[in-house]
Amino acid sequence: MATDVAGNLKRVVQSLPPNVKLVAVSKFHPNEELMAAYEQGQRIFGESHEQELSRKAAELPKDIAWHFIGHLQSNKVKYIAPYINMIEAVDSLKLLREINKQAERCGRVIDVLLELHVAQEASKFGFTLDACRELLAGGEWRELTHVRICGLMTMASNVDDEQQIRTEMTTAWRFFDEMKSLHFAHDDAFKERSWGMSHDYPIALQCGSTMVRVGTNIFGERQY
Ligand SMILES: *Cc1c(COP(=O)(O)O)cnc(C)c1O
């Protein structure tokens, strides 16, 4: 039976406080399913592969706000720079510089989040807290006038242990507050805390999330 995308989306939206943004994570799902969510009013979609994203962005309505949520290689930035709404998982100064360069070429300012590594799993990308502190204290980012750092993104460990997830997300929340007061106290753009996926977004809502990235609960299991 086909997935009831519209019904699923409605349920997820109803479970969110009004000030929390929903990124509908549509990677590996066909255009028709994205359109089912679009027709229900969803406008922010998340993708994690450049070619898939570029194809969908060309084929689907132009008022969709696309978020790149995966690990982005520097050499792929130029393909998405003309239209991307937010790059959520910036995990190096090198990538930040490249986004700035490509955004400048397009005459744009691109919104980004810095990806934090707070999970126990070794495989996850992202800055350690110390590396992120160092990046922001370094100050070079202030000269990158074509990127706007809008907050932080993280993925908690993929575990059943709620307490562990809560601890990791709370660590990210505290760190956000620390960076906000140190470097962004007068910058209203720095406000997003992107954490929470299908299995853990209810916990994320209790741990300061302003933006959840939900795929499976809306579109069903991905067919890789
Ligand atoms: C795929 C993905 C999601 C969505 O995961 P679901 O479990 O399907 O909700 C969220 N964030 C990132 C970074 C992802 O890669």
Coordinates of C-alpha atoms and ligand atoms in Angstrom, one line a residue:
M1 CA 0.0 0.0 0.0
A2 CA 1.2 3.5 -0.8
T3 CA 2.5 5.6 2.1
D4 CA -0.1 8.1 3.3
V5 CA 2.3 11.1 3.1
A6 CA -0.3 13.7 3.7
G7 CA -1.7 12.0 6.8
N8 CA 1.7 11.3 8.2
L9 CA 2.8 14.9 7.6
K10 CA -0.3 16.2 9.3
R11 CA 0.4 14.1 12.4
V12 CA 4.0 15.3 12.6
V13 CA 3.1 18.9 12.1
Q14 CA 0.4 18.6 14.8
S15 CA 3.0 17.2 17.2
L16 CA 5.3 20.3 16.8
P17 CA 5.0 23.6 18.7
P18 CA 4.3 26.4 16.3
N19 CA 7.8 27.9 16.6
V20 CA 9.6 24.8 15.6
K21 CA 10.5 24.4 11.9
L22 CA 10.0 21.1 10.1
V23 CA 12.5 19.9 7.5
A24 CA 10.8 17.1 5.6
V25 CA 13.7 14.8 4.8
S26 CA 12.9 13.5 1.3
K27 CA 16.1 11.8 0.3
F28 CA 15.6 8.6 -1.8
H29 CA 11.9 9.4 -2.1
P30 CA 10.3 10.2 -5.5
N31 CA 9.0 13.5 -6.6
E32 CA 5.3 12.4 -6.3
E33 CA 5.8 11.8 -2.6
L34 CA 7.4 15.3 -2.1
M35 CA 4.5 16.8 -4.0
A36 CA 2.1 15.1 -1.7
A37 CA 3.8 16.9 1.2
Y38 CA 4.0 20.1 -0.8
E39 CA 0.3 20.1 -1.5
Q40 CA -0.3 19.7 2.2
G41 CA 1.6 23.0 2.7
Q42 CA 5.2 21.7 3.4
R43 CA 7.8 24.0 2.0
I44 CA 11.1 23.0 3.6
F45 CA 12.7 19.8 2.3
G46 CA 16.0 18.2 3.3
E47 CA 18.3 16.2 0.9
S48 CA 21.7 14.8 1.5
H49 CA 23.0 14.0 -2.0
E50 CA 24.0 16.8 -4.4
Q51 CA 22.9 15.1 -7.7
E52 CA 19.5 13.9 -6.3
L53 CA 18.9 17.4 -4.8
S54 CA 19.8 19.2 -8.0
R55 CA 17.5 17.0 -10.1
K56 CA 14.6 17.5 -7.7
A57 CA 15.2 21.2 -7.4
A58 CA 15.0 21.6 -11.2
E59 CA 11.8 19.5 -11.4
L60 CA 9.8 20.7 -8.4
P61 CA 8.2 24.0 -7.5
K62 CA 10.5 27.0 -7.1
D63 CA 9.1 28.1 -3.8
I64 CA 10.5 25.0 -2.0
A65 CA 13.3 25.9 0.5
W66 CA 15.9 23.2 0.1
H67 CA 18.2 22.3 3.0
F68 CA 21.3 20.3 2.4
I69 CA 21.6 18.1 5.5
G70 CA 24.3 15.6 4.6
H71 CA 28.1 15.6 4.4
L72 CA 28.9 18.1 1.7
Q73 CA 32.1 17.8 -0.3
S74 CA 33.7 21.1 -1.1
N75 CA 33.8 20.3 -4.8
K76 CA 30.0 19.9 -4.8
V77 CA 29.2 23.3 -3.4
K78 CA 29.2 25.1 -6.7
Y79 CA 26.3 23.0 -8.0
I80 CA 23.9 23.9 -5.2
A81 CA 25.1 27.4 -4.4
P82 CA 22.7 29.1 -6.9
Y83 CA 19.6 27.9 -5.1
I84 CA 20.2 26.2 -1.8
N85 CA 18.3 27.8 1.1
M86 CA 20.4 26.4 4.0
I87 CA 23.5 24.1 4.3
E88 CA 23.0 22.4 7.6
A89 CA 26.1 20.4 8.1
V90 CA 29.1 22.6 7.8
D91 CA 31.9 20.6 9.4
S92 CA 35.1 22.4 8.4
L93 CA 36.5 25.9 7.9
K94 CA 37.5 24.8 4.4
L95 CA 33.9 24.0 3.5
L96 CA 32.7 27.3 5.0
R97 CA 35.3 29.2 2.9
E98 CA 34.1 27.4 -0.3
I99 CA 30.5 28.1 0.4
N100 CA 31.4 31.8 0.9
K101 CA 33.3 31.8 -2.4
Q102 CA 30.5 30.1 -4.4
A103 CA 27.8 32.3 -2.8
E104 CA 29.8 35.4 -3.7
R105 CA 29.9 34.2 -7.3
C106 CA 26.2 33.8 -7.3
G107 CA 25.7 37.2 -5.6
R108 CA 24.0 35.4 -2.7
V109 CA 24.4 35.0 1.1
I110 CA 23.9 31.4 2.0
D111 CA 22.6 30.4 5.4
V112 CA 24.5 27.7 7.2
L113 CA 24.6 25.7 10.4
L114 CA 27.7 24.4 12.0
E115 CA 27.5 20.7 12.6
L116 CA 28.5 19.5 16.1
H117 CA 29.7 16.1 16.9
V118 CA 28.2 15.2 20.3
A119 CA 27.3 11.5 19.6
Q120 CA 29.3 8.6 21.0
E121 CA 29.5 7.0 17.6
A122 CA 32.9 7.5 15.9
S123 CA 31.4 7.6 12.4
K124 CA 29.5 10.8 12.7
F125 CA 30.8 14.0 11.1
G126 CA 31.0 17.4 12.7
F127 CA 33.1 19.7 14.9
T128 CA 34.0 18.6 18.4
L129 CA 33.0 21.3 20.9
D130 CA 36.6 22.4 21.2
A131 CA 37.1 22.6 17.4
C132 CA 33.9 24.6 17.1
R133 CA 35.0 26.9 19.9
E134 CA 38.3 27.4 18.2
L135 CA 36.7 28.1 14.8
L136 CA 34.4 30.8 16.2
A137 CA 37.1 32.3 18.5
G138 CA 39.4 32.4 15.4
G139 CA 37.2 35.1 13.9
E140 CA 38.0 34.4 10.2
W141 CA 34.4 33.5 9.7
R142 CA 33.4 37.1 10.3
E143 CA 35.2 38.0 7.1
L144 CA 33.2 35.5 5.1
T145 CA 30.4 37.9 4.3
H146 CA 28.5 35.6 1.9
V147 CA 27.7 33.0 4.5
R148 CA 25.5 33.6 7.5
I149 CA 25.9 31.3 10.4
C150 CA 22.3 30.7 11.7
G151 CA 23.0 28.2 14.4
L152 CA 24.0 24.6 15.1
M153 CA 23.0 21.2 13.9
T154 CA 23.7 17.8 15.4
M155 CA 22.7 14.2 15.4
A156 CA 22.4 12.3 18.6
S157 CA 23.6 8.7 18.8
N158 CA 21.3 6.2 17.1
V159 CA 20.4 4.3 20.2
D160 CA 17.3 3.3 22.2
D161 CA 18.7 4.9 25.4
E162 CA 16.6 8.0 25.8
Q163 CA 18.8 9.3 28.6
Q164 CA 21.9 9.2 26.3
I165 CA 20.1 11.0 23.5
R166 CA 18.9 13.6 26.1
T167 CA 22.4 14.1 27.4
E168 CA 23.8 14.6 24.0
M169 CA 21.2 17.1 22.9
T170 CA 21.4 19.0 26.1
T171 CA 25.2 19.3 25.6
A172 CA 24.5 20.8 22.2
W173 CA 21.9 23.2 23.7
R174 CA 24.3 24.4 26.4
F175 CA 27.0 24.8 23.8
F176 CA 24.7 26.9 21.6
D177 CA 24.0 29.2 24.5
E178 CA 27.7 29.5 25.2
M179 CA 28.5 30.4 21.6
K180 CA 25.5 32.7 21.4
S181 CA 26.6 34.8 24.3
L182 CA 30.3 34.8 23.3
H183 CA 30.0 35.5 19.5
F184 CA 26.4 36.2 18.4
A185 CA 24.9 38.2 21.3
H186 CA 23.9 40.9 18.9
D187 CA 23.2 38.7 15.8
D188 CA 19.6 37.7 15.6
A189 CA 20.3 35.3 12.7
F190 CA 22.1 32.9 15.1
K191 CA 19.0 31.2 16.5
E192 CA 18.6 27.7 15.1
R193 CA 19.2 24.5 16.9
S194 CA 18.6 21.7 14.4
W195 CA 18.3 18.4 16.2
G196 CA 15.7 15.6 16.2
M197 CA 14.9 13.0 13.6
S198 CA 12.0 10.5 13.3
H199 CA 13.0 8.4 16.3
D200 CA 14.1 11.1 18.6
Y201 CA 12.5 14.4 17.7
P202 CA 10.0 14.3 20.7
I203 CA 13.1 14.3 22.9
A204 CA 14.7 17.1 20.9
L205 CA 11.7 19.3 21.5
Q206 CA 12.4 19.0 25.2
C207 CA 16.1 19.8 24.6
G208 CA 15.8 23.2 22.9
S209 CA 15.4 22.1 19.2
T210 CA 14.1 24.8 16.9
M211 CA 14.3 22.7 13.8
V212 CA 13.6 19.0 13.4
R213 CA 14.6 16.9 10.4
V214 CA 12.0 14.2 9.9
G215 CA 12.0 11.7 7.0
T216 CA 10.8 8.2 7.8
N217 CA 7.8 9.3 9.9
I218 CA 6.5 11.2 6.9
F219 CA 7.6 9.3 3.8
G220 CA 8.1 5.8 5.2
E221 CA 11.2 3.7 5.0
R222 CA 13.7 4.6 2.3
Q223 CA 14.5 2.1 -0.5
Y224 CA 18.2 2.4 -1.0
Ligands
LIG1 C1 18.2 11.0 6.8 C2 18.5 12.1 7.8 C3 17.4 12.5 8.6 C4 16.1 11.9 8.7 O1 16.1 10.7 9.3 P1 14.7 9.9 9.6 O2 15.1 8.9 10.6 O3 14.2 9.3 8.3 O4 13.7 10.9 10.1 C5 17.7 13.6 9.5 N1 18.9 14.2 9.5 C6 19.9 13.8 8.7 C7 21.2 14.5 8.8 C8 19.7 12.7 7.8 O5 20.8 12.4 7.0

